[in-house]
PDB file of C-alpha atoms in Angstrom:
ATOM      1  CA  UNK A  17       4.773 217.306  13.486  1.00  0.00           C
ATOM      2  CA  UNK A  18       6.265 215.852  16.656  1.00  0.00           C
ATOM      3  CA  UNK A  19       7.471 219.354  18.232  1.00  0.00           C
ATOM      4  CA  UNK A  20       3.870 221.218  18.309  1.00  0.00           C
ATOM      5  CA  UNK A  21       1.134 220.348  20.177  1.00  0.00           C
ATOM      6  CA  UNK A  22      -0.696 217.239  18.831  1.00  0.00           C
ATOM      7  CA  UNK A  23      -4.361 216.506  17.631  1.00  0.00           C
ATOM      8  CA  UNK A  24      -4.037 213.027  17.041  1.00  0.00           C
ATOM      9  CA  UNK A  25      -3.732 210.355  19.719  1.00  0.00           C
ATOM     10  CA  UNK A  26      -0.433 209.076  18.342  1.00  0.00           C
ATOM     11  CA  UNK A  27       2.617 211.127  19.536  1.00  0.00           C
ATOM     12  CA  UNK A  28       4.494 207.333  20.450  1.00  0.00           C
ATOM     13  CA  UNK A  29       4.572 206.575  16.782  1.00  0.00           C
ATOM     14  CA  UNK A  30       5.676 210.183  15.549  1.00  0.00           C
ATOM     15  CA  UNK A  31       8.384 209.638  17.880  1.00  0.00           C
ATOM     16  CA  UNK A  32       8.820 206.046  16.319  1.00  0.00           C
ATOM     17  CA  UNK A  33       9.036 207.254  12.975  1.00  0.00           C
ATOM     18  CA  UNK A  34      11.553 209.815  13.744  1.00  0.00           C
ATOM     19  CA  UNK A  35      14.150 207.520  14.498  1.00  0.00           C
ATOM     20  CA  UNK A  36      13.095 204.858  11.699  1.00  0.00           C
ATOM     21  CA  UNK A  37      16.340 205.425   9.981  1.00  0.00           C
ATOM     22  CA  UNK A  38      18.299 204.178  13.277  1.00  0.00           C
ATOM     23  CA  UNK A  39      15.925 201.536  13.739  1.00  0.00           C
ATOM     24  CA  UNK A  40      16.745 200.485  10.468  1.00  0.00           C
ATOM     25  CA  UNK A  41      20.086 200.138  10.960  1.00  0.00           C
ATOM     26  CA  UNK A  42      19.486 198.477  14.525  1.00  0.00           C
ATOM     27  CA  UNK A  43      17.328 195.471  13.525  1.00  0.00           C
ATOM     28  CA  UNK A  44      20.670 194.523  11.385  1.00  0.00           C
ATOM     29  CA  UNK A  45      22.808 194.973  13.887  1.00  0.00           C
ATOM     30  CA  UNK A  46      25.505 192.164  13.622  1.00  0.00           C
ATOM     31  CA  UNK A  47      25.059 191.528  17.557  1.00  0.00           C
ATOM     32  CA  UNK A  48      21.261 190.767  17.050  1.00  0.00           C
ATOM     33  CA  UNK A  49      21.246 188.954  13.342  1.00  0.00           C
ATOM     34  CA  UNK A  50      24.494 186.410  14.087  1.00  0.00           C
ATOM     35  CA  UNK A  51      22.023 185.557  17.188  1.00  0.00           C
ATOM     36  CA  UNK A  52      19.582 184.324  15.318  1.00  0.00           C
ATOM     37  CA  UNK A  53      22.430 182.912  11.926  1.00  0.00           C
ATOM     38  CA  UNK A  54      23.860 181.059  15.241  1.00  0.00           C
ATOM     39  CA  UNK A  55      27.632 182.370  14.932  1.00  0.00           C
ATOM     40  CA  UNK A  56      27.485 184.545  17.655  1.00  0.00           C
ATOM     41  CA  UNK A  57      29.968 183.867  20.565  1.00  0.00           C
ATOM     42  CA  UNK A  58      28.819 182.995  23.785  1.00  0.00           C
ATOM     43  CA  UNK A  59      31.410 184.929  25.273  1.00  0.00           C
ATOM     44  CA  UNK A  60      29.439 187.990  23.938  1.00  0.00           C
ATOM     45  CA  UNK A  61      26.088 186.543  24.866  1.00  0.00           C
ATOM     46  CA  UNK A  62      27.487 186.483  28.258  1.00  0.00           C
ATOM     47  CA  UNK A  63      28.653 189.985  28.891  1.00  0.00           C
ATOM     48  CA  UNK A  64      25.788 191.024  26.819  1.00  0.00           C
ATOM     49  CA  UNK A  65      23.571 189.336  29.661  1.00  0.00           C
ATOM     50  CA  UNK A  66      25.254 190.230  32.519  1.00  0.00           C
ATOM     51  CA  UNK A  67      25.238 194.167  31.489  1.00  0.00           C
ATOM     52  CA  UNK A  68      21.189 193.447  30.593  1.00  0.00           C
ATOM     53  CA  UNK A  69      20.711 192.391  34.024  1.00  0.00           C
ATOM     54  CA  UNK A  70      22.429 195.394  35.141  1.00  0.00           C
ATOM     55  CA  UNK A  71      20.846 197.463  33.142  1.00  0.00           C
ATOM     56  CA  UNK A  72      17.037 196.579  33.731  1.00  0.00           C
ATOM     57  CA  UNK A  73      17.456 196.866  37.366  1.00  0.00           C
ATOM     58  CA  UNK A  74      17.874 200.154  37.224  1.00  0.00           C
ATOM     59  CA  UNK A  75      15.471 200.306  34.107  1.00  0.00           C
ATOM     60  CA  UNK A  76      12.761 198.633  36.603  1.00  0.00           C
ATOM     61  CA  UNK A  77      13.993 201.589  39.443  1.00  0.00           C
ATOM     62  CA  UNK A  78      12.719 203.981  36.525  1.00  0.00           C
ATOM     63  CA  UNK A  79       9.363 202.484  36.410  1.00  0.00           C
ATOM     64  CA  UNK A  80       8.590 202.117  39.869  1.00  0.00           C
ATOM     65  CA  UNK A  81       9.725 206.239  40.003  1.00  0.00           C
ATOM     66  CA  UNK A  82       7.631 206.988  37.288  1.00  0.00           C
ATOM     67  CA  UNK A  83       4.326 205.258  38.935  1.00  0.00           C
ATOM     68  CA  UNK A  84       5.080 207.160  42.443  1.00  0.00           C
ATOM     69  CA  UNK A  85       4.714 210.548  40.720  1.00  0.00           C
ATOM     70  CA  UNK A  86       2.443 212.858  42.266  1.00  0.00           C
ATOM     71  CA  UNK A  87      -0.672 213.427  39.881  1.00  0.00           C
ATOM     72  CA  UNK A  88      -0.548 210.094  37.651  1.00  0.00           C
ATOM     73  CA  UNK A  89      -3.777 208.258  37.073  1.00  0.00           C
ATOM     74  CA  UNK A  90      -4.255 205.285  39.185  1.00  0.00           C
ATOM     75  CA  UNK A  91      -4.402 202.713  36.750  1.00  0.00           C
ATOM     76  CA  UNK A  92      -0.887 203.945  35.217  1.00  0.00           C
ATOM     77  CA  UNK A  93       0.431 204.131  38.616  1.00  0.00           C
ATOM     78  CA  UNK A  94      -0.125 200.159  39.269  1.00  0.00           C
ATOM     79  CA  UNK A  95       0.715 199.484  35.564  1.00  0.00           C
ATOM     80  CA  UNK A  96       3.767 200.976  35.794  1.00  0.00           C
ATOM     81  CA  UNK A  97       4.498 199.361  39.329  1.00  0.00           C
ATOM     82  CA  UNK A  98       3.733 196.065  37.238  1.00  0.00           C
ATOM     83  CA  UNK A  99       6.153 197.036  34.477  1.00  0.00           C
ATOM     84  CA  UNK A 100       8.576 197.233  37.127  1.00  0.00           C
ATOM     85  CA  UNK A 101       7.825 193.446  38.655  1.00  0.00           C
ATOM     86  CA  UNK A 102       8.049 191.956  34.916  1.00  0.00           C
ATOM     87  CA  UNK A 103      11.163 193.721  33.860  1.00  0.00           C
ATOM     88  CA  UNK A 104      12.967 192.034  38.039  1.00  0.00           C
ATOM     89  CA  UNK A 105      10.702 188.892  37.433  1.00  0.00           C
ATOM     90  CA  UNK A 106      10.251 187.944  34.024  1.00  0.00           C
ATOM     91  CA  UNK A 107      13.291 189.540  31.973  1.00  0.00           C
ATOM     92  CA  UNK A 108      15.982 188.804  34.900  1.00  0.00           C
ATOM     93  CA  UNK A 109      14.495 185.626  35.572  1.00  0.00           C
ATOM     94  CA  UNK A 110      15.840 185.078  32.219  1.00  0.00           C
ATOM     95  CA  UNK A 111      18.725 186.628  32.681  1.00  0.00           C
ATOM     96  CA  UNK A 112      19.341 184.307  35.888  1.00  0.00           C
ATOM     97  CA  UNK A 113      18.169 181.172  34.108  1.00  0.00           C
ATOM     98  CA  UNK A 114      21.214 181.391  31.758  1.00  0.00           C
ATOM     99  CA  UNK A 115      23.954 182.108  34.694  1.00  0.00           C
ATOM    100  CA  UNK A 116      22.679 179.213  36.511  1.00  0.00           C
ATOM    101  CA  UNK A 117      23.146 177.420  33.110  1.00  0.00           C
ATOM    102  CA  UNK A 118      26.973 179.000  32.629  1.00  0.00           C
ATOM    103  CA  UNK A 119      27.574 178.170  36.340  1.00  0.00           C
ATOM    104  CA  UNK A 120      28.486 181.653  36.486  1.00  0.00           C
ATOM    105  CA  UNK A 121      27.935 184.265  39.333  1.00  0.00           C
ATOM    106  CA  UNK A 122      26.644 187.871  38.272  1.00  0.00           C
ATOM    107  CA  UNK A 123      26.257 189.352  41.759  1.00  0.00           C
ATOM    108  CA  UNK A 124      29.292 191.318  41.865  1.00  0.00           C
ATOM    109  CA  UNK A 125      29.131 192.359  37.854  1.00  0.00           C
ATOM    110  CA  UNK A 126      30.395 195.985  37.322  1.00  0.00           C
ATOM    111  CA  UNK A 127      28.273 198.058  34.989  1.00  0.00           C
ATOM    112  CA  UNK A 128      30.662 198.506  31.982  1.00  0.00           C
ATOM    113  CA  UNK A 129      30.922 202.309  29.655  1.00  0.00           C
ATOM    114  CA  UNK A 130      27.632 202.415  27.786  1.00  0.00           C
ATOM    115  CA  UNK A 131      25.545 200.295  30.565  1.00  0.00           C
ATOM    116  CA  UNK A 132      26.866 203.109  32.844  1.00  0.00           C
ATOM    117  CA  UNK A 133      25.997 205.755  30.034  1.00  0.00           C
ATOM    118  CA  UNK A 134      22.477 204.403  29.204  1.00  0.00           C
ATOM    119  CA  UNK A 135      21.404 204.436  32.606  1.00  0.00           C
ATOM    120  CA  UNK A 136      22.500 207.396  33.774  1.00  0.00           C
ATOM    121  CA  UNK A 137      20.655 209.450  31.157  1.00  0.00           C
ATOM    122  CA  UNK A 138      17.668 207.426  31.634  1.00  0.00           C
ATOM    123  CA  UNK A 139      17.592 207.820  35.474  1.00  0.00           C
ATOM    124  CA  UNK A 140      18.699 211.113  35.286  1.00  0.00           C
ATOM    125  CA  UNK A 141      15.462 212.502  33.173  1.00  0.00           C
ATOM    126  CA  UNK A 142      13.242 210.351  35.153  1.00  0.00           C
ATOM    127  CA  UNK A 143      14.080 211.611  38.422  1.00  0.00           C
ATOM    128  CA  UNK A 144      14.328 215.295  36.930  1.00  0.00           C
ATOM    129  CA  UNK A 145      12.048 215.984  34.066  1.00  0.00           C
ATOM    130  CA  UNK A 146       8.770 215.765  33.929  1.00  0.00           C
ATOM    131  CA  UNK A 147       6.271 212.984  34.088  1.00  0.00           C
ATOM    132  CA  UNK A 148       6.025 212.694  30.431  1.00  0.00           C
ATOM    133  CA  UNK A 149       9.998 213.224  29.475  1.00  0.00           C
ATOM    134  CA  UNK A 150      10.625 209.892  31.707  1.00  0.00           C
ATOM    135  CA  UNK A 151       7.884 208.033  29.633  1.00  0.00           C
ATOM    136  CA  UNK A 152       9.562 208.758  26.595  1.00  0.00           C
ATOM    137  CA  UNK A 153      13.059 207.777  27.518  1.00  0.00           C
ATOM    138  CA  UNK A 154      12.317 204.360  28.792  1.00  0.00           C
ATOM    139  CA  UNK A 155       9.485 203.950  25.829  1.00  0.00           C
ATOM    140  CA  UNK A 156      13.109 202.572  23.431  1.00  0.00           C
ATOM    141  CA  UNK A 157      13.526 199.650  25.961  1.00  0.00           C
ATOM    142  CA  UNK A 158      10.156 198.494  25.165  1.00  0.00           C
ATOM    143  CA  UNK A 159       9.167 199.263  21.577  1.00  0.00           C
ATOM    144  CA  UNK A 160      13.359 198.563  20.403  1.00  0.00           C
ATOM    145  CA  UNK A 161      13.210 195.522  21.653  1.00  0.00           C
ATOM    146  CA  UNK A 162      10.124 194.112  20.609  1.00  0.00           C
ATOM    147  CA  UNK A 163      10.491 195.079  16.723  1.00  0.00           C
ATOM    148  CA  UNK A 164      13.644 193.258  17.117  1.00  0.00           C
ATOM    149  CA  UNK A 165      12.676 190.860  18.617  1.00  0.00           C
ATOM    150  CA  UNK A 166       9.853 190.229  15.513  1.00  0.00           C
ATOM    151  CA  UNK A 167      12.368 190.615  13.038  1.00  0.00           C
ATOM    152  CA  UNK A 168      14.928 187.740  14.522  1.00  0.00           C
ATOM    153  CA  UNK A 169      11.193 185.765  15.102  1.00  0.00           C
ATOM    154  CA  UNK A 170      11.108 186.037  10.985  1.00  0.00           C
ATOM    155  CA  UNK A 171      14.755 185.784  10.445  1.00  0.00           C
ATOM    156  CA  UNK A 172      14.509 182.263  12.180  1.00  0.00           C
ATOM    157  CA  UNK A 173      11.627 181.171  10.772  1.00  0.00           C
ATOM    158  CA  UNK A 174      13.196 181.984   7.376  1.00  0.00           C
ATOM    159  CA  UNK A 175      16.624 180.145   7.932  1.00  0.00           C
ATOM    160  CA  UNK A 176      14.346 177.324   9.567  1.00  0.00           C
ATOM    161  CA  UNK A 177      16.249 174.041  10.113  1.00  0.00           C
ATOM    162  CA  UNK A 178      19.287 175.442   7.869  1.00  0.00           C
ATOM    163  CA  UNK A 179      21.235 176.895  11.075  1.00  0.00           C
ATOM    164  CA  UNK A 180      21.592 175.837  14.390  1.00  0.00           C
ATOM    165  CA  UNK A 181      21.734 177.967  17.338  1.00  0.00           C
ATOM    166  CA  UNK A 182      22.396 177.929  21.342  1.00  0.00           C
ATOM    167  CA  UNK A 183      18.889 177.284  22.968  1.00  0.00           C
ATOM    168  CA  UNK A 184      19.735 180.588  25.376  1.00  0.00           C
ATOM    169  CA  UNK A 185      19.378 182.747  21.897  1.00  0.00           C
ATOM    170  CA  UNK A 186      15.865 180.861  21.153  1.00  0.00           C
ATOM    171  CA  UNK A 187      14.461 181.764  24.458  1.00  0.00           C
ATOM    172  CA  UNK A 188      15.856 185.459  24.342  1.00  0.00           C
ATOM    173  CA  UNK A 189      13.535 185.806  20.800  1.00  0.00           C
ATOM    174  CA  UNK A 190      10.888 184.126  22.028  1.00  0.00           C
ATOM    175  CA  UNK A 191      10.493 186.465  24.969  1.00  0.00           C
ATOM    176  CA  UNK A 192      10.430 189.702  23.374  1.00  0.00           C
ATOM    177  CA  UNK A 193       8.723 188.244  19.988  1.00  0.00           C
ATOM    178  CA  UNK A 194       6.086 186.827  22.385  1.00  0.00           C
ATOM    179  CA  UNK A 195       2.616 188.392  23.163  1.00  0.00           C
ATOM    180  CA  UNK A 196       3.157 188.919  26.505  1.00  0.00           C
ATOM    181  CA  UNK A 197       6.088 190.994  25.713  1.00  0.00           C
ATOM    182  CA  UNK A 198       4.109 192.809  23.409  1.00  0.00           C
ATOM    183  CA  UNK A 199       0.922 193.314  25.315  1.00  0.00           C
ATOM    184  CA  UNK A 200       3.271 195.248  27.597  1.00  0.00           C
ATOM    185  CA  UNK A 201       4.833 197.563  25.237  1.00  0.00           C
ATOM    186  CA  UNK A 202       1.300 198.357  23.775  1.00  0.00           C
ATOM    187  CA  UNK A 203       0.247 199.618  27.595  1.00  0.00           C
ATOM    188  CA  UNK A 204       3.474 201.198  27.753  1.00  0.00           C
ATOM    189  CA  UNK A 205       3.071 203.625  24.150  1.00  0.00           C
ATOM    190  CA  UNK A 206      -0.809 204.096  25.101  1.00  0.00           C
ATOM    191  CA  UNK A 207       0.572 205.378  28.535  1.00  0.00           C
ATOM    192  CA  UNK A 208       2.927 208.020  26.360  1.00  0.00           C
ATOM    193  CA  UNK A 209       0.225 208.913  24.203  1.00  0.00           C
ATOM    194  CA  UNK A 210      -2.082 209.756  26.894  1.00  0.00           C
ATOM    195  CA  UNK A 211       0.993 211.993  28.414  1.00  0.00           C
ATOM    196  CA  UNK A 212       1.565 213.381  25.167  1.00  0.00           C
ATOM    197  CA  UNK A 213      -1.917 214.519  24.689  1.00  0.00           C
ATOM    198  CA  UNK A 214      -1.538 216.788  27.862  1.00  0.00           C
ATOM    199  CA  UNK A 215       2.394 217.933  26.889  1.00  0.00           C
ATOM    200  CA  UNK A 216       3.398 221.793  25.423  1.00  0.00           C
ATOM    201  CA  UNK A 217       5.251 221.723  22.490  1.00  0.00           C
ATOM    202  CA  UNK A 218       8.230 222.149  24.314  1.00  0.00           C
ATOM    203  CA  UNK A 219       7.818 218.553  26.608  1.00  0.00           C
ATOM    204  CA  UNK A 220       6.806 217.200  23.537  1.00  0.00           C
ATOM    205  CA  UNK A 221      10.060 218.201  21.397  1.00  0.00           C
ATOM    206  CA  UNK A 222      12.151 216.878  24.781  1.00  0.00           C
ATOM    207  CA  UNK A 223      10.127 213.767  24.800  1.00  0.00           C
ATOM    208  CA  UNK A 224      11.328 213.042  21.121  1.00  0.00           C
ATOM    209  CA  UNK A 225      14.421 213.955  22.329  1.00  0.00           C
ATOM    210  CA  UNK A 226      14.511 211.406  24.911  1.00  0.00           C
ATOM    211  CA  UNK A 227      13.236 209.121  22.593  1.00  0.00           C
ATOM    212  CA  UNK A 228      16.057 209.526  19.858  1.00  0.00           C
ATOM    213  CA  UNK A 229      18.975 209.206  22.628  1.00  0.00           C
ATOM    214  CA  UNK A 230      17.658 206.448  23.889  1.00  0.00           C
ATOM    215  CA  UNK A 231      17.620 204.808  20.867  1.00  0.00           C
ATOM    216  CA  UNK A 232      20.655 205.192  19.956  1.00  0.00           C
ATOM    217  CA  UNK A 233      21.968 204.211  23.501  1.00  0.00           C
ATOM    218  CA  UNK A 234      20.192 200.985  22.551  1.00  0.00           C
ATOM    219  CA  UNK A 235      22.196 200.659  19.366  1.00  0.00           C
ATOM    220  CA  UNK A 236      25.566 201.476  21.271  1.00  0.00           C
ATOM    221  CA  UNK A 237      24.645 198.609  24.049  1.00  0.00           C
ATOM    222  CA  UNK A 238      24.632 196.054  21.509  1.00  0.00           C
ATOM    223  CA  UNK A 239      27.957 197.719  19.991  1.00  0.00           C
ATOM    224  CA  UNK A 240      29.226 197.102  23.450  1.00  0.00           C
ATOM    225  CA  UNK A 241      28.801 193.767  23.701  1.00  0.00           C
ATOM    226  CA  UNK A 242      30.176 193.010  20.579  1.00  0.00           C
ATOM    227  CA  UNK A 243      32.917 194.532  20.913  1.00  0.00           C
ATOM    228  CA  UNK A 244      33.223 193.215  24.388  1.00  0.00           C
ATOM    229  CA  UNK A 245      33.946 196.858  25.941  1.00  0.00           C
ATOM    230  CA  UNK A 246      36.033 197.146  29.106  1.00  0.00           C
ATOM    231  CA  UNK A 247      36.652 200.085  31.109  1.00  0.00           C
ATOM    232  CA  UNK A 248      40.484 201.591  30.241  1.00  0.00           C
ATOM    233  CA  UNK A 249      43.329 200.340  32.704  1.00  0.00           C
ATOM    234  CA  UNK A 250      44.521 203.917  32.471  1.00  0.00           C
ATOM    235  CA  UNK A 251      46.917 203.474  35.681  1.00  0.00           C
ATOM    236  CA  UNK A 252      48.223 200.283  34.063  1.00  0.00           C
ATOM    237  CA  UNK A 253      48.446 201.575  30.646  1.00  0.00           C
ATOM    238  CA  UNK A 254      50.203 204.661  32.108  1.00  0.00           C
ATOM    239  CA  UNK A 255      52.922 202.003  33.640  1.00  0.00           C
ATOM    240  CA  UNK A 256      53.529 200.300  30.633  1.00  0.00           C
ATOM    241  CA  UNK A 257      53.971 203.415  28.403  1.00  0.00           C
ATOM    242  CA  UNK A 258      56.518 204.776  30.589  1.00  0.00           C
ATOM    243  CA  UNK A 259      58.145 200.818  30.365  1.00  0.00           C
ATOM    244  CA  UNK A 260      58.305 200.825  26.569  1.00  0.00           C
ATOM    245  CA  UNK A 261      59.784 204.466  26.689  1.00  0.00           C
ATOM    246  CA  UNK A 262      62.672 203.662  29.493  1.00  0.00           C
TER     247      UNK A 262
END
């Protein structure tokens, strides 16, 4: 039971299995599967990028707050500081590997509804919840993306030679279907275990909380992109209303 206090060492996967149904849903999403089937736009590969990069540098702001807490084991501290380096370094490199690639220039990119959304609920409980609460919400980042990222690995290697896809959408899979990736997100749950182990059943019911929201933030962030969200000319659309009607 995820809301009481725990006496096993795996609160990360209670959390996990809470939200399978959502998961389940997610790892079909038609964002993530016509990536890998090779009929995905690159129009929405691109915004889908650009919001990413967005997105993880404030996700890597979260991790660098999260190892400055007062009270955190040393070894979590730096881990979590190194979390923080992979997710500017590794992911965005990636990120910036495709806009050089597109020619395209992502410096002035505006964060877009559910970007916006997503990270101001994560930053928000990191910076005001406890230590624990702002493991949780970022632990959907990690885990989400590497079980999706295994089940586009096997969707691939099932399709095989059958399909044919833009090399940007191979190296996206192979990142977070690699063993780097993973080696990271297995640090990342034992880190919310250990937290969990040392939570009151109250943190710990907030912590699946955090967990859920997060992971359905996910889901919506690949809805976005797909459905190429833009933020509502509400001026314009006022104007053009009031055309129509005169």
């Amino acid at each position: 039971n995820a809301t009481s206090k725990p006496t096993l060492d795996n609160m990360a996967q209670a959390f996990w299995d809470a939200a399978a149904p959502l998961i389940a849903v997610t790892e079909k999403h038609p964002f993530l599967v016509s990536m890998v089937d090779g009929t995905l736009d690159l129009e929405r590969f691109r915004y889908y990028a650009i919001q990413d990069a967005l997105y993880l540098t404030d996700f890597a702001y979260c991790l660098r707050k999260l190892g400055s807490n007062p009270g955190i084991a040393e070894a979590d501290a730096k881990r979590l500081h190194g979390l923080a380096r992979g997710a500017e370094e590794d992911e965005k490199e990636l990120h910036r590997s495709f806009f050089k690639k597109w020619d395209i220039d992502a410096s002035n990119a505006e964060a877009m509804p559910k970007t916006l959304l997503y990270t101001s609920y994560m930053i928000r409980v990191v910076e005001t919840r406890p230590h624990a609460e702002g493991l949780a919400v970022l632990l959907p980042c990690f885990w989400v993306y590497m079980h999706v990222g295994k089940c586009m690995l096997k969707l691939r290697e099932d399709l095989g030679d059958t399909v044919s896809r833009s090399p940007q959408f191979d190296a996206w899979i192979d990142m977070y279907a690699g063993e780097a990736f993973e080696n990271e997100v297995r640090d990342y749950i034992s880190m919310v275990d250990q937290a969990a182990k040392g939570a009151d059943p109250d943190t710990l019911k907030k912590m699946e909380e955090h967990f859920m929201m997060s992971c359905k933030l996910e889901h919506m962030f690949w809805d976005q992109a797909q459905e190429l969200m833009e933020w509502p000319d509400i001026v314009g659309e006022e104007a053009k209303a009031k055309g129509l009607n005169g």
